Coordinates of C-alpha atoms (C1' of nucleotides) in Angstrom, one line a residue:
Chain A
M51 CA -16.0 -1.7 37.7
F52 CA -17.7 -2.1 34.4
L53 CA -18.9 1.0 32.6
V54 CA -19.7 -1.1 29.5
A55 CA -21.4 -4.4 29.4
T56 CA -20.5 -5.1 25.8
S57 CA -17.5 -4.4 23.6
C58 CA -17.6 -3.3 20.0
F59 CA -14.3 -4.9 19.4
A60 CA -15.1 -8.2 21.0
D61 CA -18.4 -8.3 19.0
R62 CA -16.4 -7.9 15.8
L63 CA -13.9 -10.6 16.8
A64 CA -16.6 -12.9 17.8
K65 CA -18.0 -12.8 14.3
H66 CA -14.9 -14.7 13.2
V67 CA -13.8 -16.8 16.2
P68 CA -15.4 -17.8 19.5
L69 CA -14.3 -15.9 22.5
S70 CA -14.5 -16.9 26.2
D71 CA -16.3 -14.7 28.6
T72 CA -13.1 -13.7 30.3
E73 CA -11.6 -12.7 27.0
K74 CA -14.7 -10.6 26.2
M75 CA -14.5 -8.9 29.5
A76 CA -10.8 -8.2 29.0
L77 CA -11.5 -6.7 25.7
A78 CA -14.4 -4.7 27.1
R79 CA -12.0 -3.1 29.5
L80 CA -10.3 -1.3 26.5
E81 CA -13.6 0.5 26.0
E82 CA -14.1 1.8 29.5
N83 CA -13.6 5.4 28.5
P84 CA -15.8 6.2 25.6
R85 CA -15.4 9.8 24.4
K86 CA -17.8 11.6 22.1
I87 CA -16.3 13.6 19.3
R88 CA -17.8 15.8 16.6
R89 CA -17.6 15.5 12.9
G90 CA -14.4 17.1 11.7
A91 CA -12.6 16.9 15.0
M92 CA -9.0 15.8 14.9
I93 CA -8.2 12.8 17.1
Q94 CA -4.5 12.7 16.4
R95 CA -2.1 14.8 14.3
V96 CA 1.0 13.7 12.5
N97 CA 4.1 13.9 14.6
D98 CA 2.2 14.1 17.9
L99 CA 3.7 12.2 20.8
V100 CA 1.2 9.4 21.2
T101 CA 0.8 6.7 23.9
E102 CA -2.8 5.9 23.2
L103 CA -4.7 3.6 20.8
F104 CA -8.4 3.6 20.1
V105 CA -11.3 1.4 19.5
L106 CA -14.0 3.0 17.4
R107 CA -17.4 2.4 18.9
E108 CA -19.7 4.6 16.8
G109 CA -19.4 6.7 13.6
R110 CA -16.7 6.9 11.1
V111 CA -13.0 8.0 11.3
M112 CA -10.3 8.3 8.7
S113 CA -6.5 8.4 8.7
F114 CA -4.5 10.5 6.3
V115 CA -1.2 12.2 5.7
I116 CA -0.4 15.6 4.1
L117 CA 2.6 15.7 1.8
P118 CA 4.9 18.7 1.7
D119 CA 3.2 20.1 -1.4
G120 CA -0.1 20.2 0.5
S121 CA -1.8 17.2 -1.2
R122 CA -3.5 14.7 1.1
Q123 CA -3.5 11.0 1.0
I124 CA -6.3 9.3 2.8
L125 CA -5.0 6.0 4.1
R126 CA -7.9 4.2 5.7
V127 CA -11.5 4.7 6.6
Y128 CA -12.5 3.0 9.9
F129 CA -15.8 1.6 11.1
P130 CA -17.3 0.6 14.4
G131 CA -15.3 -2.2 16.0
D132 CA -12.1 -1.2 14.3
F133 CA -8.8 -1.0 16.1
I134 CA -7.3 2.4 15.4
G135 CA -3.8 3.8 15.7
S136 CA -1.8 0.6 15.9
A137 CA 1.2 2.6 14.7
S138 CA 1.5 3.9 18.3
T139 CA 2.6 0.4 19.3
I140 CA 5.8 0.9 17.4
Y141 CA 6.4 4.6 17.0
N142 CA 6.3 7.3 19.7
R143 CA 5.3 9.9 17.2
A144 CA 2.2 9.5 15.1
P145 CA 3.0 8.8 11.4
E146 CA -0.6 9.7 10.4
S147 CA -3.4 12.0 11.4
L148 CA -6.9 10.8 12.5
V149 CA -10.1 12.8 12.0
A150 CA -13.8 12.0 12.5
L151 CA -15.8 11.8 9.3
S152 CA -19.1 11.8 11.3
D153 CA -20.0 12.4 14.9
A154 CA -18.4 9.4 16.6
V155 CA -17.5 7.7 19.8
V156 CA -14.0 6.5 20.3
C157 CA -12.5 4.7 23.3
P158 CA -8.9 5.6 23.9
F159 CA -6.7 3.3 26.0
D160 CA -3.1 3.5 27.0
K161 CA -0.3 1.5 25.4
H162 CA 0.4 0.0 28.8
A163 CA -3.2 -1.2 29.1
L164 CA -2.6 -2.9 25.8
R165 CA 0.6 -4.5 27.2
R166 CA -1.2 -5.9 30.2
L167 CA -3.8 -7.3 27.8
L168 CA -1.2 -9.0 25.7
E169 CA 0.5 -10.3 28.8
D170 CA -2.6 -11.8 30.4
Y171 CA -4.4 -13.0 27.3
P172 CA -1.9 -14.6 24.8
R173 CA -4.8 -15.7 22.6
V174 CA -5.9 -12.1 22.3
A175 CA -2.3 -11.2 21.3
A176 CA -2.4 -13.9 18.6
L177 CA -5.8 -12.6 17.4
L178 CA -4.5 -9.0 17.2
F179 CA -1.6 -10.3 15.1
L180 CA -4.0 -12.0 12.7
L181 CA -6.2 -8.9 12.4
S182 CA -3.2 -6.8 11.7
N183 CA -2.3 -9.2 8.9
A184 CA -5.8 -8.8 7.5
E185 CA -5.2 -5.0 7.4
R186 CA -1.9 -5.6 5.7
V187 CA -3.6 -7.6 2.9
A188 CA -6.3 -4.9 2.6
L189 CA -3.5 -2.3 2.1
T190 CA -1.8 -4.3 -0.5
D191 CA -5.1 -4.6 -2.4
R192 CA -5.3 -0.8 -2.4
L193 CA -1.6 -0.5 -3.4
A194 CA -2.3 -2.6 -6.5
S195 CA -5.4 -0.4 -7.2
L196 CA -3.4 2.8 -7.0
G197 CA -0.4 1.5 -8.8
R198 CA -1.9 -0.3 -11.7
T199 CA -5.5 0.6 -12.5
S200 CA -7.5 3.4 -14.2
A201 CA -9.4 6.1 -12.5
K202 CA -12.7 4.3 -13.0
A203 CA -11.4 1.1 -11.5
R204 CA -10.1 2.9 -8.5
V205 CA -13.4 4.6 -7.8
A206 CA -15.3 1.4 -8.3
S207 CA -13.2 -0.7 -6.1
F208 CA -13.1 2.0 -3.4
L209 CA -16.9 2.1 -3.3
L210 CA -17.1 -1.7 -3.1
D211 CA -14.6 -1.8 -0.3
I212 CA -16.4 0.8 1.8
F213 CA -19.7 -1.0 1.1
D214 CA -18.3 -4.5 2.1
R215 CA -16.7 -3.2 5.3
L216 CA -19.8 -1.3 6.2
R217 CA -21.8 -4.5 5.9
V218 CA -19.5 -6.3 8.2
T219 CA -20.4 -3.9 10.9
D220 CA -24.1 -3.4 10.0
D221 CA -26.2 -6.2 8.8
R222 CA -29.1 -4.1 7.7
I223 CA -27.3 -2.7 4.7
T224 CA -28.3 -4.3 1.5
D225 CA -27.4 -2.2 -1.5
S226 CA -27.7 1.4 -0.6
F227 CA -25.4 3.3 1.8
D228 CA -24.3 6.7 3.0
L229 CA -20.7 7.3 2.0
K230 CA -20.1 10.2 4.3
L231 CA -17.3 11.3 2.1
T232 CA -17.1 14.2 -0.3
Q233 CA -15.9 13.6 -3.8
E234 CA -12.7 15.4 -2.9
E235 CA -12.2 12.9 -0.1
I236 CA -12.8 10.0 -2.4
G237 CA -10.2 11.6 -4.7
D238 CA -7.7 11.9 -1.9
A239 CA -8.3 8.3 -1.0
V240 CA -7.8 6.9 -4.5
G241 CA -5.2 9.4 -5.8
L242 CA -7.4 11.5 -8.1
T243 CA -8.7 15.0 -8.1
S244 CA -12.3 15.7 -7.2
V245 CA -12.9 16.8 -10.8
H246 CA -12.0 13.4 -12.1
V247 CA -13.8 11.5 -9.4
N248 CA -16.9 13.5 -10.5
R249 CA -16.3 12.5 -14.1
M250 CA -16.1 8.8 -13.2
I251 CA -19.1 8.9 -10.9
R252 CA -21.3 10.6 -13.4
Q253 CA -20.1 8.1 -16.0
M254 CA -20.9 5.1 -13.8
E255 CA -24.3 6.7 -13.1
Q256 CA -25.0 7.1 -16.8
E257 CA -24.0 3.5 -17.4
G258 CA -26.5 2.4 -14.8
L259 CA -23.9 1.0 -12.5
I260 CA -24.8 3.2 -9.5
S261 CA -27.4 5.7 -8.6
R262 CA -27.4 8.6 -6.2
S263 CA -29.9 10.6 -4.2
N264 CA -29.1 13.1 -1.5
G265 CA -25.8 11.7 -0.4
R266 CA -26.7 8.0 -0.5
I267 CA -25.2 5.7 -3.1
T268 CA -26.9 2.6 -4.5
L269 CA -24.9 0.0 -6.2
L270 CA -27.0 -1.2 -9.1
D271 CA -24.7 -3.7 -10.8
M272 CA -22.3 -5.2 -8.3
E273 CA -21.0 -7.8 -10.8
R274 CA -19.9 -5.3 -13.3
L275 CA -18.5 -3.0 -10.7
E276 CA -16.4 -5.8 -9.3
E277 CA -15.2 -6.5 -12.8
I278 CA -14.3 -2.9 -13.5
G279 CA -12.6 -2.4 -10.2
H280 CA -10.8 -5.8 -10.2
Y281 CA -12.3 -6.2 -6.8
T282 CA -12.8 -9.3 -4.7
N283 CA -14.4 -9.3 -1.3
R284 CA -11.9 -10.9 1.1
H285 CA -14.1 -10.7 4.2
K286 CA -15.8 -13.9 3.1
D287 CA -12.5 -15.8 2.9
M288 CA -11.2 -15.0 6.4
D289 CA -10.4 -18.0 8.5
L290 CA -9.2 -17.6 12.0
E291 CA -10.4 -21.1 13.1
W292 CA -7.0 -22.7 13.0
L293 CA -6.2 -20.7 16.2
P294 CA -8.6 -22.5 18.6
G295 CA -8.7 -22.8 22.4
M296 CA -5.2 -22.1 23.6
A297 CA -4.7 -21.6 27.4
Chain B
M75 CA 17.4 -31.5 17.8
F76 CA 18.9 -28.3 16.4
L77 CA 19.9 -28.0 12.8
V78 CA 20.5 -24.3 13.3
A79 CA 22.3 -22.6 16.1
T80 CA 21.2 -19.1 15.2
S81 CA 18.0 -17.6 13.8
C82 CA 17.9 -14.9 11.2
F83 CA 14.6 -13.8 12.5
A84 CA 15.7 -13.7 16.2
D85 CA 18.8 -11.8 15.2
R86 CA 16.6 -9.2 13.5
L87 CA 14.3 -8.9 16.5
A88 CA 17.2 -8.7 18.9
K89 CA 18.3 -5.5 17.2
H90 CA 15.2 -3.8 18.5
V91 CA 14.4 -5.6 21.8
P92 CA 16.3 -8.0 24.1
L93 CA 15.3 -11.7 23.8
S94 CA 15.7 -14.4 26.3
D95 CA 17.7 -17.6 25.3
T96 CA 14.5 -19.7 25.3
E97 CA 12.8 -17.2 23.0
K98 CA 15.7 -17.3 20.7
M99 CA 15.6 -21.0 20.6
A100 CA 11.9 -21.1 20.0
L101 CA 12.3 -18.7 17.1
A102 CA 15.2 -20.7 15.8
R103 CA 12.9 -23.7 15.5
L104 CA 11.0 -21.9 12.8
E105 CA 14.1 -22.0 10.7
E106 CA 14.8 -25.7 11.1
N107 CA 14.0 -26.6 7.5
P108 CA 16.1 -24.2 5.3
R109 CA 15.4 -24.7 1.6
K110 CA 17.6 -23.4 -1.2
I111 CA 15.8 -21.8 -4.2
R112 CA 17.1 -20.4 -7.4
R113 CA 16.6 -16.9 -8.8
G114 CA 13.3 -16.7 -10.5
A115 CA 11.7 -19.6 -8.7
M116 CA 8.1 -19.2 -7.6
I117 CA 7.7 -19.9 -3.9
Q118 CA 3.9 -19.4 -3.9
R119 CA 1.3 -18.6 -6.5
V120 CA -1.9 -16.5 -6.1
N121 CA -4.8 -18.6 -5.1
D122 CA -2.7 -21.6 -4.0
L123 CA -3.9 -23.4 -0.9
V124 CA -1.3 -22.4 1.6
T125 CA -0.7 -23.6 5.2
E126 CA 2.9 -22.4 5.4
L127 CA 4.8 -19.2 6.2
F128 CA 8.5 -18.5 5.7
V129 CA 11.4 -16.8 7.2
L130 CA 13.8 -15.5 4.6
R131 CA 17.3 -16.4 5.6
E132 CA 19.4 -15.4 2.6
G133 CA 18.8 -13.6 -0.7
R134 CA 15.9 -11.5 -1.8
V135 CA 12.3 -12.3 -2.4
M136 CA 9.3 -10.2 -3.7
S137 CA 5.6 -10.5 -3.5
F138 CA 3.3 -9.4 -6.3
V139 CA -0.1 -9.7 -7.9
I140 CA -1.1 -9.8 -11.6
L141 CA -4.3 -7.9 -12.5
P142 CA -6.7 -9.2 -15.1
D143 CA -5.3 -7.0 -17.8
G144 CA -1.9 -8.6 -17.3
S145 CA -0.2 -5.8 -15.5
R146 CA 1.8 -6.6 -12.4
Q147 CA 2.0 -4.8 -9.1
I148 CA 5.0 -5.6 -6.9
L149 CA 3.8 -5.4 -3.3
R150 CA 6.9 -5.8 -1.2
V151 CA 10.6 -6.7 -1.5
Y152 CA 11.9 -8.9 1.4
F153 CA 15.3 -9.2 2.9
P154 CA 17.0 -11.7 5.2
G155 CA 15.3 -11.9 8.6
D156 CA 11.9 -10.9 7.1
F157 CA 8.8 -12.8 8.0
I158 CA 7.0 -13.7 4.7
G159 CA 3.5 -14.8 3.9
S160 CA 1.6 -13.7 6.9
A161 CA -1.5 -13.6 4.8
S162 CA -1.6 -17.3 5.3
T163 CA -2.5 -16.7 8.9
I164 CA -5.8 -15.4 7.8
Y165 CA -6.6 -16.7 4.4
N166 CA -6.4 -20.3 3.2
R167 CA -5.7 -19.2 -0.3
A168 CA -2.7 -17.0 -1.1
P169 CA -3.7 -13.4 -2.0
E170 CA -0.3 -12.8 -3.6
S171 CA 2.6 -14.6 -5.3
L172 CA 6.1 -14.9 -4.1
V173 CA 9.2 -15.2 -6.3
A174 CA 12.9 -15.2 -5.6
L175 CA 14.8 -12.1 -6.9
S176 CA 18.1 -13.8 -6.3
D177 CA 19.3 -17.2 -5.2
A178 CA 17.9 -17.5 -1.8
V179 CA 17.4 -19.6 1.3
V180 CA 13.9 -19.7 2.8
C181 CA 12.7 -21.6 5.9
P182 CA 9.1 -22.7 5.6
F183 CA 7.1 -23.6 8.7
D184 CA 3.6 -24.8 9.2
K185 CA 0.7 -22.6 10.4
H186 CA 0.4 -25.0 13.4
A187 CA 4.1 -24.6 14.3
L188 CA 3.3 -20.9 14.5
R189 CA 0.3 -21.6 16.6
R190 CA 2.4 -23.5 19.1
L191 CA 4.9 -20.7 19.2
L192 CA 2.1 -18.2 19.9
E193 CA 0.7 -20.4 22.6
D194 CA 4.0 -21.0 24.4
Y195 CA 5.6 -17.6 24.0
P196 CA 3.1 -14.8 24.5
R197 CA 5.8 -12.3 24.3
V198 CA 6.7 -13.5 20.8
A199 CA 3.1 -13.2 19.8
A200 CA 3.1 -9.6 21.0
L201 CA 6.3 -8.9 19.1
L202 CA 4.9 -10.4 15.9
F203 CA 1.9 -8.1 16.4
L204 CA 4.2 -5.1 16.7
L205 CA 6.2 -6.1 13.6
S206 CA 3.1 -6.5 11.6
N207 CA 2.1 -3.0 12.6
A208 CA 5.5 -1.7 11.3
E209 CA 4.7 -3.4 8.0
R210 CA 1.4 -1.7 8.0
V211 CA 3.0 1.7 8.3
A212 CA 5.5 0.9 5.6
L213 CA 2.6 0.1 3.3
T214 CA 0.7 3.3 4.0
D215 CA 3.9 5.2 3.2
R216 CA 4.0 3.5 -0.2
L217 CA 0.3 4.1 -0.6
A218 CA 0.8 7.9 -0.2
S219 CA 3.7 7.7 -2.6
L220 CA 1.7 5.9 -5.3
G221 CA -1.4 8.0 -4.7
R222 CA 0.0 11.5 -4.6
T223 CA 3.5 11.9 -5.9
S224 CA 5.2 12.3 -9.3
A225 CA 7.2 9.6 -11.1
K226 CA 10.5 11.0 -9.9
A227 CA 9.4 11.1 -6.3
R228 CA 8.2 7.5 -6.5
V229 CA 11.5 6.2 -7.9
A230 CA 13.5 8.3 -5.4
S231 CA 11.6 7.1 -2.4
F232 CA 11.6 3.5 -3.6
L233 CA 15.4 3.5 -3.9
L234 CA 15.8 5.1 -0.5
D235 CA 13.4 2.5 1.0
I236 CA 15.3 -0.5 -0.4
F237 CA 18.5 1.1 0.7
D238 CA 17.5 1.7 4.3
R239 CA 15.9 -1.8 4.6
L240 CA 19.0 -3.4 3.2
R241 CA 21.1 -1.5 5.7
V242 CA 19.0 -2.9 8.6
T243 CA 20.1 -6.4 7.6
D244 CA 23.7 -5.6 6.4
D245 CA 25.8 -3.1 8.3
R246 CA 28.6 -3.1 5.7
I247 CA 26.5 -1.1 3.2
T248 CA 27.3 2.6 3.2
D249 CA 26.1 4.3 0.1
S250 CA 26.3 1.8 -2.8
F251 CA 24.2 -1.3 -3.2
D252 CA 23.0 -3.9 -5.6
L253 CA 19.3 -3.4 -6.4
K254 CA 18.8 -6.8 -8.0
L255 CA 15.7 -5.4 -9.8
T256 CA 15.3 -4.6 -13.4
Q257 CA 13.9 -1.2 -14.4
E258 CA 10.7 -3.0 -15.4
E259 CA 10.4 -4.4 -11.9
I260 CA 11.0 -1.0 -10.3
G261 CA 8.2 0.3 -12.6
D262 CA 5.9 -2.5 -11.5
A263 CA 6.6 -1.6 -7.9
V264 CA 6.0 2.1 -8.1
G265 CA 3.3 2.1 -10.8
L266 CA 5.2 3.2 -13.8
T267 CA 6.4 1.7 -17.1
S268 CA 10.0 0.7 -17.5
V269 CA 10.4 3.4 -20.1
H270 CA 9.4 6.1 -17.7
V271 CA 11.5 4.6 -14.9
N272 CA 14.4 4.8 -17.3
R273 CA 13.7 8.4 -18.0
M274 CA 13.7 9.3 -14.3
I275 CA 16.8 7.3 -13.4
R276 CA 18.8 8.9 -16.2
Q277 CA 17.6 12.3 -15.2
M278 CA 18.6 11.7 -11.6
E279 CA 22.0 10.5 -12.8
Q280 CA 22.5 13.6 -14.9
E281 CA 21.5 15.8 -11.9
G282 CA 24.2 14.1 -9.9
L283 CA 21.8 12.5 -7.4
I284 CA 22.8 8.9 -8.1
S285 CA 25.4 7.1 -10.2
R286 CA 25.4 3.6 -11.6
S287 CA 28.0 1.0 -12.6
N288 CA 27.3 -2.5 -13.7
G289 CA 24.1 -3.0 -11.7
R290 CA 25.1 -1.2 -8.5
I291 CA 23.6 2.1 -7.6
T292 CA 25.2 4.7 -5.5
L293 CA 23.2 7.4 -3.8
L294 CA 25.2 10.6 -4.1
D295 CA 22.9 13.2 -2.6
M296 CA 20.8 11.5 0.1
E297 CA 19.4 14.8 1.3
R298 CA 18.0 15.9 -2.0
L299 CA 16.7 12.4 -2.8
E300 CA 14.8 12.4 0.5
E301 CA 13.4 15.8 -0.3
I302 CA 12.3 14.8 -3.8
G303 CA 10.8 11.5 -2.6
H304 CA 9.1 13.0 0.5
Y305 CA 10.9 10.2 2.3
T306 CA 11.6 9.7 5.9
N307 CA 13.5 6.7 7.3
R308 CA 11.2 5.2 9.9
H309 CA 13.6 2.4 11.0
K310 CA 15.4 4.9 13.3
D311 CA 12.2 5.8 15.1
M312 CA 11.0 2.3 16.0
D313 CA 10.5 1.7 19.7
L314 CA 9.6 -1.7 21.0
E315 CA 11.0 -1.1 24.4
W316 CA 7.7 -0.4 26.1
L317 CA 7.0 -4.2 25.9
P318 CA 9.6 -5.5 28.4
G319 CA 9.9 -8.7 30.3
M320 CA 6.6 -10.3 30.4
A321 CA 6.2 -13.8 31.7
Chain C
dT291 C1' -29.4 38.1 3.4
dC292 C1' -24.6 36.5 2.9
dT293 C1' -21.5 32.9 3.7
dT294 C1' -19.7 28.4 3.3
dG295 C1' -19.3 24.0 1.4
dT296 C1' -20.2 20.6 -2.2
dC297 C1' -21.1 19.4 -6.7
dG298 C1' -21.1 20.1 -11.8
dT299 C1' -18.9 21.7 -16.1
dT300 C1' -15.7 23.5 -19.3
dA301 C1' -11.0 24.5 -21.7
dC302 C1' -6.3 23.6 -21.8
dG303 C1' -1.8 21.6 -20.9
dG304 C1' 1.5 18.3 -19.0
dT305 C1' 2.8 13.9 -17.2
dG306 C1' 3.5 9.6 -18.3
dG307 C1' 1.9 5.6 -21.4
dT308 C1' 2.3 3.1 -26.1
dA309 C1' 4.8 1.5 -29.9
dG310 C1' 8.7 0.3 -32.1
dA311 C1' 13.5 -0.2 -33.0
dA312 C1' 18.3 -0.4 -31.9
dC313 C1' 22.0 -1.0 -28.7
dG314 C1' 25.0 -3.4 -25.4
dC315 C1' 26.0 -7.4 -22.7
dC316 C1' 26.1 -11.9 -20.9
dC317 C1' 26.4 -16.7 -21.8
dG318 C1' 25.9 -20.9 -24.0
dA319 C1' 26.7 -23.5 -28.4
dC320 C1' 29.7 -24.6 -31.8
Chain D
dG213 C1' 37.8 -18.3 -30.2
dT214 C1' 33.2 -16.3 -32.4
dC215 C1' 28.7 -16.5 -33.4
dG216 C1' 24.0 -15.8 -32.0
dG217 C1' 20.1 -15.4 -29.1
dG218 C1' 17.9 -13.4 -25.1
dC219 C1' 17.5 -10.0 -21.9
dG220 C1' 17.7 -5.5 -20.2
dT221 C1' 18.4 -0.8 -21.4
dT222 C1' 18.1 3.4 -24.3
dC223 C1' 15.9 6.3 -27.4
dT224 C1' 12.3 8.6 -30.4
dA225 C1' 7.5 9.9 -31.7
dC226 C1' 3.0 10.4 -30.6
dC227 C1' -1.1 11.1 -27.9
dA228 C1' -4.4 9.9 -24.1
dC229 C1' -5.5 10.3 -19.6
dC230 C1' -5.8 13.0 -16.0
dG231 C1' -4.6 17.4 -13.5
dT232 C1' -5.1 22.6 -13.3
dA233 C1' -7.8 26.6 -13.2
dA234 C1' -11.9 28.8 -13.2
dC235 C1' -16.7 29.6 -12.7
dG236 C1' -21.7 28.6 -11.9
dA237 C1' -25.5 26.2 -9.4
dC238 C1' -27.4 24.9 -5.3
dA239 C1' -28.3 23.8 -0.4
dA240 C1' -27.6 24.6 4.5
dG241 C1' -26.5 27.6 8.1
dA242 C1' -25.3 32.1 10.2

DNA sequence: TCTTGTCGTTACGGTGGTAGAACGCCCGAC
DNA sequence: GTCGGGCGTTCTACCACCGTAACGACAAGA
C-alpha cells in the first residue's frame, strides 16, 4: 500500500546521488503517515521519551533547548526533505525540543521502521551516515561563528545559511526570501539579544547589504555579506559520488 | 594478514553494543597502518585534498579552523577510539585542520576501504550512522554553551566534557586528569581569550571547585561544576541496543 | 475597541577583550 | 653546573561591545 508516490527525502538525496527505484520506494515508506501541524505547535519536548523520527515534508521546523536561566538556544532550522530528530537513534529521551515555525507537514516513523530500512538497504544506511556527517560540518561552521565572530558576522552568516539551504529545497528562489523568524528568534539562534540583532540588521540595511519589505529579506550584496560573515556555501562542494552502486 | 589483533575503534563500540568476531576483524582492518606522530604535528590542513579518514589509537588530537582575522576556533578534541575526519566522506577538501595535542598514533585508511566496509557490513554502517548522531548532539550541546552561557559556565562545561570523554576511554581516571591543553587553547575552544580563561580558572580554584598541580586538574566539586556549566553527561544515556543482530 | 506580538529606539552598565609587562619553568647550549 | 631563550601563565589598566530595561509605534486579530 502506497499513500505517497514520491518521497521528499528521496528527492533530496537524488539531487546528490542516483537512487534505484526500490531504494526510492523504501524511502517513500518512511513518509507514509504525513501529519499536518500548525505554526507554533510542539513536535517534541526536551526529555520526552521518544521512539520516533521525522521527515519534514512541507514548511519549516526548528530545534532548540532552554537553559536553566530561561534563555533559549536555537540549534537548527529544518527545511522540506530534512531528516529530523536523529538524536532518537541514540538517546531514549529527547535532548532538544522541536517546534513548527510555519504550518507544516511532518512524517513520523518508528525507530524500528528505520532499523528495517538500515537492514534491508545498506546503501541507504551509508547515505544516512554521509548526510549525518554533512550536518556535523554545518554545526562546526556555526560553532566557529558563535565562538569567534562579531554580532554582525553572525547575523550575516546566519542569513546566508538559511538562504542557501532554502535554495537547495526550492529552485525558484533567487535573492529574496521569507525568513519566517522573528528578530528574537534570530538572536536565539546566533547568541544575541533581539535588540542587538535589530541594530545589526538596520546597520546592514543602511549599508545597502540587504533590504526588507513586509517580512521578506533581499540580499543585495552577497559578496560583501559572505566576506563579513566569513561564510562559504558548502552545498556546492558536496560529493557523494564515491559511494556508487553497492548491492 | 593481521598487523593488529585488536582494534581501538571496535573496543569502543563494544562498550555500547555487542559485536561479532567478523565485525571486530573488519573494523580492525581499518587500523592496519598505524602511524606515529609527534606532538604539534599537523595531520591535515584546511582545504587539503583528502581521501583518508583516521582512527585515533593513542594520544590526543584536535580539529580547528582559522578565521580570516587570524582567530582560531577549536572544534573538537579527540581521544583514543575516536573516528576522525568524517568530513572527508562528503567533501573532497578538508573543512578543518587536524593537529596532534600529544604524541599520538593514528591509523589512516582510504575512503574506498570505508566503502568496502559499508558494503560488506551493513550493521557497521548503521553503527557509524548512530555514532555520527551522537557527535551531532555533542556539537549542539557546545553550540548552546557558546551561544548562551557565561565565560565561567563555558570553561566549567568544557572541563567536564573532556573529563567525561576521557573516562570513556580510560577507566583508571577518577577525578584528576591531564588536560594537555594550554589556557589559550581552552579559550580557542570555548570562545574566550586566554586572559579571561585564566581569570575563570583562578576563580574556580579559589572557590574550591577545582585544584591544579603541574598540569593536572582535579575536579573537587563535580555537582556545583555541573550546575555552573549547565552540563549533563550524555554518555550514560546512550542506547544502541535497539539495533540488534541484523544479518 | 482592546489585546497580543513584533519591531524600533534610547540610556546605562557589566562582561569580557586589548595591551603590555613580568614571572616561573622547562630545556638545550655552553 | 649555569646561563639564556621560549613558552605558558599571571597580573594590571582601560574601554568597547553587547546585554538589560523600559517604552513607543504599529499591525493583525479577538
